[in-house]
Tab-separated table of C-alpha atoms in Angstrom:
chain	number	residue	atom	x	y	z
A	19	UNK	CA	-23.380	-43.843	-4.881
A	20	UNK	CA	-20.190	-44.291	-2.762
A	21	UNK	CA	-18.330	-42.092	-1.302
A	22	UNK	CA	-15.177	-42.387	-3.477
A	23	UNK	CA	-17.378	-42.086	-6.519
A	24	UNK	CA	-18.927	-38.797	-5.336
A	25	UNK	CA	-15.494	-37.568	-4.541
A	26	UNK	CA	-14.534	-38.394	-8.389
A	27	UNK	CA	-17.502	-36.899	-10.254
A	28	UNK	CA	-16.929	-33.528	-8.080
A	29	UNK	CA	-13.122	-33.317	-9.201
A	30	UNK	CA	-14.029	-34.449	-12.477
A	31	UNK	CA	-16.419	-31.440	-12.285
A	32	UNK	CA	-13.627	-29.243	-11.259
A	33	UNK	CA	-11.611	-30.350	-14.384
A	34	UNK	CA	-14.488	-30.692	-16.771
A	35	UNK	CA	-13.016	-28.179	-19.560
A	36	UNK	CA	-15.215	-24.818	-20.426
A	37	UNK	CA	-16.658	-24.167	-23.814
A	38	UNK	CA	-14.647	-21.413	-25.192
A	39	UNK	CA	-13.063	-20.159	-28.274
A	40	UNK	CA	-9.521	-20.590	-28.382
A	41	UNK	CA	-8.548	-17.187	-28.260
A	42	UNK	CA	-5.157	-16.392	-26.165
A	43	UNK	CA	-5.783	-13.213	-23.450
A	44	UNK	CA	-3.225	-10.939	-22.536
A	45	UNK	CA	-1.706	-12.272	-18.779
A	46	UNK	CA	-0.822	-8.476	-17.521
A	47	UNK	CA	-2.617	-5.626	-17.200
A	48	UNK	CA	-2.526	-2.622	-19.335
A	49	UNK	CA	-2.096	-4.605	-22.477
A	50	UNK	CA	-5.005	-5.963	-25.485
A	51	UNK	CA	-4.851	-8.835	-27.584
A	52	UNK	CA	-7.115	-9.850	-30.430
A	53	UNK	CA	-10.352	-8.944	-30.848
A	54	UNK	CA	-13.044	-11.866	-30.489
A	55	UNK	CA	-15.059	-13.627	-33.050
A	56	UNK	CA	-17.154	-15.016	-31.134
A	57	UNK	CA	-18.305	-14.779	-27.431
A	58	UNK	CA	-17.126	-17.536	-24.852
A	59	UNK	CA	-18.487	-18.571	-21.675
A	60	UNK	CA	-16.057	-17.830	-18.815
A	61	UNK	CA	-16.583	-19.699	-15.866
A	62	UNK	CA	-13.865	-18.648	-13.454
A	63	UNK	CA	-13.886	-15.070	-13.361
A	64	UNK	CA	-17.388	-12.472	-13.031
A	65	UNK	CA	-17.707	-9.901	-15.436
A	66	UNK	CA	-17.174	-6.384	-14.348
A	67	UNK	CA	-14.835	-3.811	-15.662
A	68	UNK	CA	-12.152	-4.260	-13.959
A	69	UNK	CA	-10.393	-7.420	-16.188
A	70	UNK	CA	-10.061	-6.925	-19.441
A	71	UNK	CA	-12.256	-9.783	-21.644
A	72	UNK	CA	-8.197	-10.744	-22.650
A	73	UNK	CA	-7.542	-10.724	-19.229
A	74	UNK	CA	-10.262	-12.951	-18.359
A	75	UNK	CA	-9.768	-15.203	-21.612
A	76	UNK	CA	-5.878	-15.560	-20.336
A	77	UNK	CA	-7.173	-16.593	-16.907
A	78	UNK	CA	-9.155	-19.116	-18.894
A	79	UNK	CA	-6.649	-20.667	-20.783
A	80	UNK	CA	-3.804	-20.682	-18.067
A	81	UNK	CA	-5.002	-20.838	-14.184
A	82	UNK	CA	-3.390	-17.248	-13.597
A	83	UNK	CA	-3.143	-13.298	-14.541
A	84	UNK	CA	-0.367	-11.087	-13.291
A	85	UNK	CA	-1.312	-7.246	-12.314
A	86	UNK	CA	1.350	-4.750	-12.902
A	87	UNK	CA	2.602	-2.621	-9.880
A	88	UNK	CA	-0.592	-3.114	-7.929
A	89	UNK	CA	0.783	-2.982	-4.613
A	90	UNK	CA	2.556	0.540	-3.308
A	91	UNK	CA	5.864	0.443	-2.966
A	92	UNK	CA	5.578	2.330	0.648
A	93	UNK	CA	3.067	-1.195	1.801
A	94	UNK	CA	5.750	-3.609	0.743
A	95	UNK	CA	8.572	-1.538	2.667
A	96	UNK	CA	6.090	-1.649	5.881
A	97	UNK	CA	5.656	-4.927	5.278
A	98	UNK	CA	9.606	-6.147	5.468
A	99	UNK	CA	9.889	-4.089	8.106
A	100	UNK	CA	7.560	-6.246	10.488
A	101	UNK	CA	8.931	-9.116	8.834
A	102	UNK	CA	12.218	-8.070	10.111
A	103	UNK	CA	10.737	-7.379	13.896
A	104	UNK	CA	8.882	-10.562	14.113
A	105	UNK	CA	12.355	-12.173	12.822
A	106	UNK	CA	14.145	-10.412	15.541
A	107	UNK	CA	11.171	-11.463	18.320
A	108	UNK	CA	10.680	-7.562	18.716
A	109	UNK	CA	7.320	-8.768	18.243
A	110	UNK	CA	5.219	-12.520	18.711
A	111	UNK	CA	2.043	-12.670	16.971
A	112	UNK	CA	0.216	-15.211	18.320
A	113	UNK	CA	-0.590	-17.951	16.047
A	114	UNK	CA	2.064	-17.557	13.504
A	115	UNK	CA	4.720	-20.256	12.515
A	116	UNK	CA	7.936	-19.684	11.677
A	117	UNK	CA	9.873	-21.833	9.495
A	118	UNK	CA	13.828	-22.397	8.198
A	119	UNK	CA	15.340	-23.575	5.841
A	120	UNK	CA	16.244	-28.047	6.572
A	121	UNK	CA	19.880	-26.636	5.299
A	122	UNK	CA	20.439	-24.633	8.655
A	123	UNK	CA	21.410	-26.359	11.566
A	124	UNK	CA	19.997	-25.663	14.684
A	125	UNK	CA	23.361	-24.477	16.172
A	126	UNK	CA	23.018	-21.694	13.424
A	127	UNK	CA	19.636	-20.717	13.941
A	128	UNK	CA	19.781	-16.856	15.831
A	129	UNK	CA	16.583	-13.867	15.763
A	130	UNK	CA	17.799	-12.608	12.417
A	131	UNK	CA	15.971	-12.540	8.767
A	132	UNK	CA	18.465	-14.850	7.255
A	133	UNK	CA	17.142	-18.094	9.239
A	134	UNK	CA	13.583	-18.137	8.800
A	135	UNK	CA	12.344	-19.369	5.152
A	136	UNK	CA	8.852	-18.773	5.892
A	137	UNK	CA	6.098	-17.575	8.054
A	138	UNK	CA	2.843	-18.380	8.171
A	139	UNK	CA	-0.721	-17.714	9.523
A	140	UNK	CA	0.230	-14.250	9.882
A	141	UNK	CA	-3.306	-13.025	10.353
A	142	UNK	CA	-2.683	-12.313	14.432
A	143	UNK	CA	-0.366	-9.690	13.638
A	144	UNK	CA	-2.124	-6.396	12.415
A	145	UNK	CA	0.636	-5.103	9.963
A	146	UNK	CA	1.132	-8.092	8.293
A	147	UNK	CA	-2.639	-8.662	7.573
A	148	UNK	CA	-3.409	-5.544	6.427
A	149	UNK	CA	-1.890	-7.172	2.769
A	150	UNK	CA	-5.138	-9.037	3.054
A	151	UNK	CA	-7.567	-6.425	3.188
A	152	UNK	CA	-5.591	-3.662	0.878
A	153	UNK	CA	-8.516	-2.456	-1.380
A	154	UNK	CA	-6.365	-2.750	-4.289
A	155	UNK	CA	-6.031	-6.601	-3.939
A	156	UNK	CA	-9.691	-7.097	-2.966
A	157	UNK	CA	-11.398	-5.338	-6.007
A	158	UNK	CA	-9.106	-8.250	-7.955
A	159	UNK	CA	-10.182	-11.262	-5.536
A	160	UNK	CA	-13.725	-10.292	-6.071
A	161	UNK	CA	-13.520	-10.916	-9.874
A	162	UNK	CA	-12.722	-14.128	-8.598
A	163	UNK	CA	-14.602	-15.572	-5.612
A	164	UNK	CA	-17.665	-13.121	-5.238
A	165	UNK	CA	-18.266	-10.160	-3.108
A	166	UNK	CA	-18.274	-12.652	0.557
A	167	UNK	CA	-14.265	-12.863	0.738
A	168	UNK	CA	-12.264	-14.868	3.017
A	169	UNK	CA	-8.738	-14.510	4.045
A	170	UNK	CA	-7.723	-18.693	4.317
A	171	UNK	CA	-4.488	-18.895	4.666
A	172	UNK	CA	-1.253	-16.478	4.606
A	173	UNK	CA	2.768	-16.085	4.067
A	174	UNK	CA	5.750	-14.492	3.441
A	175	UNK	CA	8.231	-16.198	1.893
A	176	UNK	CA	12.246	-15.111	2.037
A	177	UNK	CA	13.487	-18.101	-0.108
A	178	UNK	CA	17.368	-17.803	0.994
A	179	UNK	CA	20.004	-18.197	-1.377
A	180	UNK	CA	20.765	-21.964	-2.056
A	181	UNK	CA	23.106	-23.914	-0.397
A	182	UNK	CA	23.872	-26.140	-3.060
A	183	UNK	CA	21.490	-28.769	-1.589
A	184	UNK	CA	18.068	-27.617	-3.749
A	185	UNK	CA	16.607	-27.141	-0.325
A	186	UNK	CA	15.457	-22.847	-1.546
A	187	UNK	CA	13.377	-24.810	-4.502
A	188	UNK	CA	9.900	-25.598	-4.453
A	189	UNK	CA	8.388	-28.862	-6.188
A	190	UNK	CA	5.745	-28.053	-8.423
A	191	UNK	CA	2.460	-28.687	-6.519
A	192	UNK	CA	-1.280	-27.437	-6.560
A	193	UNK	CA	-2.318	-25.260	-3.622
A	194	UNK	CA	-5.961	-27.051	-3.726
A	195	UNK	CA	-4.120	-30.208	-1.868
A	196	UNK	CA	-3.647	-28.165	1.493
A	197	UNK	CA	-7.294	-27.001	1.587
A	198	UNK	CA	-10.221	-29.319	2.897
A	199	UNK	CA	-13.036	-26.986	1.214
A	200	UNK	CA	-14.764	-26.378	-1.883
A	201	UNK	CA	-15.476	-25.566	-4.606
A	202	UNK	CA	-12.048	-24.823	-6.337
A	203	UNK	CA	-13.236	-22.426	-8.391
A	204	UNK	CA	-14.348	-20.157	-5.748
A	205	UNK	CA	-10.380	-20.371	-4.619
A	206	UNK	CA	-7.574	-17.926	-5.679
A	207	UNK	CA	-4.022	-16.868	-4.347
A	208	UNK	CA	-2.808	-13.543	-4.558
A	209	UNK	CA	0.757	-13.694	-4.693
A	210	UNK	CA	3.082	-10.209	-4.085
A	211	UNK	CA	6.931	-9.900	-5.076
A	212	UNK	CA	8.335	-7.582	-2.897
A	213	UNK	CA	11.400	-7.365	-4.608
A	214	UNK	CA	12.633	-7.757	-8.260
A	215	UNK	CA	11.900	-11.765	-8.857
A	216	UNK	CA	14.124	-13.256	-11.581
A	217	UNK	CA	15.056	-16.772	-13.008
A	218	UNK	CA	17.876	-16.382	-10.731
A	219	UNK	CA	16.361	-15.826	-7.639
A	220	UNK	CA	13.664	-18.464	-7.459
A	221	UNK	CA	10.396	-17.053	-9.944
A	222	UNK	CA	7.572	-18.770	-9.768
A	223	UNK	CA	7.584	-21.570	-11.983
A	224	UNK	CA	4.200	-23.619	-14.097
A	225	UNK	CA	10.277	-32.898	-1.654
A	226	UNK	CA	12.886	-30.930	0.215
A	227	UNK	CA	11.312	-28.777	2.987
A	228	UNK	CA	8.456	-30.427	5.527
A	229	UNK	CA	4.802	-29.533	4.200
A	230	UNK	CA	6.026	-28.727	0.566
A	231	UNK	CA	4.613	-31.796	-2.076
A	232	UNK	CA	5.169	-32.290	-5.178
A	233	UNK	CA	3.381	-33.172	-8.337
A	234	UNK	CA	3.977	-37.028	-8.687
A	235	UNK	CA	5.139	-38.288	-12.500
A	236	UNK	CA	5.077	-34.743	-13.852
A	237	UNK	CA	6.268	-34.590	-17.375
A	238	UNK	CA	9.466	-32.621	-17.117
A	239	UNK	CA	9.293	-32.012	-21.135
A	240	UNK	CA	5.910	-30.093	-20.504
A	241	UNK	CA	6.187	-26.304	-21.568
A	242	UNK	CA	6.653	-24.219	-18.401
A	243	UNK	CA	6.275	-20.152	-18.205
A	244	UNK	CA	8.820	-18.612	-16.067
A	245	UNK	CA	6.997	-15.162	-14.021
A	246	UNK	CA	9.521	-12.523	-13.869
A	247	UNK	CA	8.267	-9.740	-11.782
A	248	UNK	CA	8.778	-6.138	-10.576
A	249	UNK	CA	7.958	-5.000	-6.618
A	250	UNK	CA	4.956	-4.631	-5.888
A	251	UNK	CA	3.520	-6.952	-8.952
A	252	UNK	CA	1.207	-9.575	-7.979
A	253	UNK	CA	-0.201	-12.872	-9.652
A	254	UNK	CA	-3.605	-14.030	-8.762
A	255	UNK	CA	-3.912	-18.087	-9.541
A	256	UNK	CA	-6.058	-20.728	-9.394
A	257	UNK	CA	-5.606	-23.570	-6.599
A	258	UNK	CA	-5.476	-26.171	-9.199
A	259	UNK	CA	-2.652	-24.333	-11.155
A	260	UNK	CA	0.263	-26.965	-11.359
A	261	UNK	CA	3.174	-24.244	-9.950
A	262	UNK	CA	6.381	-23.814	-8.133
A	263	UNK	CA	9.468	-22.198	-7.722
A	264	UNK	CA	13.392	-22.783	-8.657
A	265	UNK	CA	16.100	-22.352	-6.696
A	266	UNK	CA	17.755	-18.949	-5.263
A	267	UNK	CA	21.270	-19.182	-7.061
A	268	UNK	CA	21.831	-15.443	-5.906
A	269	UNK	CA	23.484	-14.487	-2.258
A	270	UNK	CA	20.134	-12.127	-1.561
A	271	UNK	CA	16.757	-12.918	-0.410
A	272	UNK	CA	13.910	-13.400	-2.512
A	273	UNK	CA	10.712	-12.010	-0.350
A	274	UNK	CA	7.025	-12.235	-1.131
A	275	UNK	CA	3.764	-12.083	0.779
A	276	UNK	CA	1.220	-13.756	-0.073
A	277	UNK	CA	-2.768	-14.964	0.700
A	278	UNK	CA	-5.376	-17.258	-0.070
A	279	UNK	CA	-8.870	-16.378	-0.118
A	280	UNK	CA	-12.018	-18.221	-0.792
A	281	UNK	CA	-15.628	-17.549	-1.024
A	282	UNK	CA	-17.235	-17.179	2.245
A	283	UNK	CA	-20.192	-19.338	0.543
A	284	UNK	CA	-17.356	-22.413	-0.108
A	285	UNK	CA	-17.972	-25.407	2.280
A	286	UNK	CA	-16.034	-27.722	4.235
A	287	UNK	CA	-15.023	-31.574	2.889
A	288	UNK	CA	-14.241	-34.738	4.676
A	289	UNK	CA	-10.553	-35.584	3.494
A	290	UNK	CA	-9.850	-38.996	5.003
A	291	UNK	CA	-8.600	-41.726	2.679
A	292	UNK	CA	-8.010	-39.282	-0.018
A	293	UNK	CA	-4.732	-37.770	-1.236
A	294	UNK	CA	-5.334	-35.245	1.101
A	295	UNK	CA	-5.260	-36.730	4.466
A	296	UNK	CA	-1.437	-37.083	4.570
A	297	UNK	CA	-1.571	-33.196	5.020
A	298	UNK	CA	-4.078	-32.924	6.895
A	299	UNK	CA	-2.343	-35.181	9.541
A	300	UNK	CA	0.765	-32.533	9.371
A	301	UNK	CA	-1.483	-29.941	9.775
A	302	UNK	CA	-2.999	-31.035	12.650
A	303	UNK	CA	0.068	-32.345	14.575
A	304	UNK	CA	1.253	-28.539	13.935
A	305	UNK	CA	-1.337	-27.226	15.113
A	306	UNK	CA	-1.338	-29.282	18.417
A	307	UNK	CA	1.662	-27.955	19.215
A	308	UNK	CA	1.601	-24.799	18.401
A	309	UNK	CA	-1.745	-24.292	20.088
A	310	UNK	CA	-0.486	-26.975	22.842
A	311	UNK	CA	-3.666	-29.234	22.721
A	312	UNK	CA	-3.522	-32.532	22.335
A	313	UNK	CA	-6.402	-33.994	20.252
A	314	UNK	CA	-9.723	-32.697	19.401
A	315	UNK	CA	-8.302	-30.189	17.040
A	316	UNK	CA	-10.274	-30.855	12.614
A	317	UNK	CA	-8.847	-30.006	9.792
A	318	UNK	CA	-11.706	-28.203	9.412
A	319	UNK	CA	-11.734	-26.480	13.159
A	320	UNK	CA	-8.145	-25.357	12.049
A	321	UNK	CA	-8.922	-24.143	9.213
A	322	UNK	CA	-11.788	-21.949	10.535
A	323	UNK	CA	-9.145	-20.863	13.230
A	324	UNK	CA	-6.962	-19.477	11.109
A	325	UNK	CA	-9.746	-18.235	8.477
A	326	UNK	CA	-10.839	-14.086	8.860
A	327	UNK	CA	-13.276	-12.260	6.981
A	328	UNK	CA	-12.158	-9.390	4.818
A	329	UNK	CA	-15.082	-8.265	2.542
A	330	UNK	CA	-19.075	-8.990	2.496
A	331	UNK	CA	-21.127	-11.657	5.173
A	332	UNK	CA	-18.964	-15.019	6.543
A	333	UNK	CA	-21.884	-17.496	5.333
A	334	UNK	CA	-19.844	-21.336	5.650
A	335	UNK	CA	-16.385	-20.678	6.185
């Protein structure tokens, strides 16, 4: 078999649709739905008692669940606050990348909130990581991945109001494309508003900034759902969710902190001369500079760099 045709039959795998009753789950906690007639076979959450069966059936059917109030609103404070000192230099954790917003010129650009769009790789800095290892978002990432948890990838996002330019949205995309492991079930984001997020402000939504792609030829009739949440709410999706965000059309900030985690039991894929290589090559040239090497640097090795372990043994990862 060639390699392209092993490549198909595992995404095909990854696609292959579960046998299940078509019975819609409730997508937040604290909430039932109908009761079942029959019982399905789940394959992308474990059972325990911490999602409901509607919970798990809604996870199913739609690639996400959203948990009330699950993060205190005393953590998200802390956190904004060292998002404010690293924005200000007070502090420089090593590793992390700090983006802007293309609409800001670099004459504009000063230590202050209102420039930077984005960080990322956080996990250097203790304050900011600590979102990844709350016990509160792990006993939800287990239900998803298994007890061996890695922490894969991280960010805050402060999506600045727009300046009539579209440059605050974000294309609908699937996270799966930036990761060179597998399998994608054993994949989830946990995703935290730290503020009120509205239609107005840029809520997450089912090619403007560097590093953001988009969904190519997606139907723009196709039925989206529009995530209003509450501080300290947080979504937990699947990497092969088709999401996104709309633009900020309010003068405020729109913060959230987010991760990626994985199974520490996932492995490591050879992306060259698939859709994924183009981002692979930004990744790398990033991280060249950023870690000022200048070849020699994987996907992979990167990857691993950034990765930490939060829960259980590190096995592959």
């Amino acid at each position: 078999m060639s390699k392209a045709a092993g490549r198909l039959q595992v995404v095909l795998k990854h696609l292959q649709p579960s046998s299940w009753s078509s019975v819609r789950g409730s997508g937040t906690s604290g909430h039932t739905g109908p009761h079942l007639h029959q019982s399905p076979v789940l394959r992308y959450t474990s059972a325990n008692d911490l999602l409901s069966p509607d919970q798990r059936l809604f996870y199913e059917e739609n690639g996400f669940v959203l948990i009330k109030n699950l993060v205190s609103e005393e953590d998200v404070e802390r956190f904004r606050a060292e998002f404010e000192r690293i924005c200000r230099r007070e502090v420089t954790p090593p590793g992390l990348l700090m983006m802007r917003d293309v609409a800001i010129s670099p004459s504009e650009v000063v230590p202050d909130q209102k420039v930077v769009s984005k960080i990322q790789d956080f996990q250097e800095d203790p304050e900011l990581f600590r979102y990844c290892t709350l016990p509160e978002i792990l006993q939800y990432v287990e239900c998803f991945v298994g007890p061996d948890i890695m922490a894969m990838h991280t960010m805050l996002i402060n999506k600045p109001p727009d300046s009539g330019k579209m440059t605050s949205r974000h294309p609908l995309h699937q996270d799966l494309h930036y990761f060179p492991f597998r399998p994608a079930d054993q994949i989830v984001c946990s995703w935290t508003a730290m503020e009120r997020v509205t239609r107005q402000n840029g809520c997450l939504v089912g090619g403007v900034n560097k590093m953001y792609h988009g969904v190519r030829d997606f139907d723009p009739q196709h039925p989206r759902t529009h995530l209003e949440m509450e501080k300290g709410d947080t979504v937990f999706f699947h990497p092969l969710l088709i999401h996104g965000s709309g633009m900020n059309q309010t003068s405020g900030f729109r913060k959230a902190i987010s991760c990626h985690y994985a199974s520490a039991h996932c492995y490591y894929i050879d992306v060259k001369d698939t859709t994924q290589e183009n981002i692979e090559n930004e990744v790398k040239q990033t991280a060249m500079r950023k870690y000022g090497v200048s070849d020699g640097l994987s996907f992979q090795d990167i990857c691993a760099i950034r990765g930490r372990l939060v829960k259980g043994e590190r096995v592959s990862l």
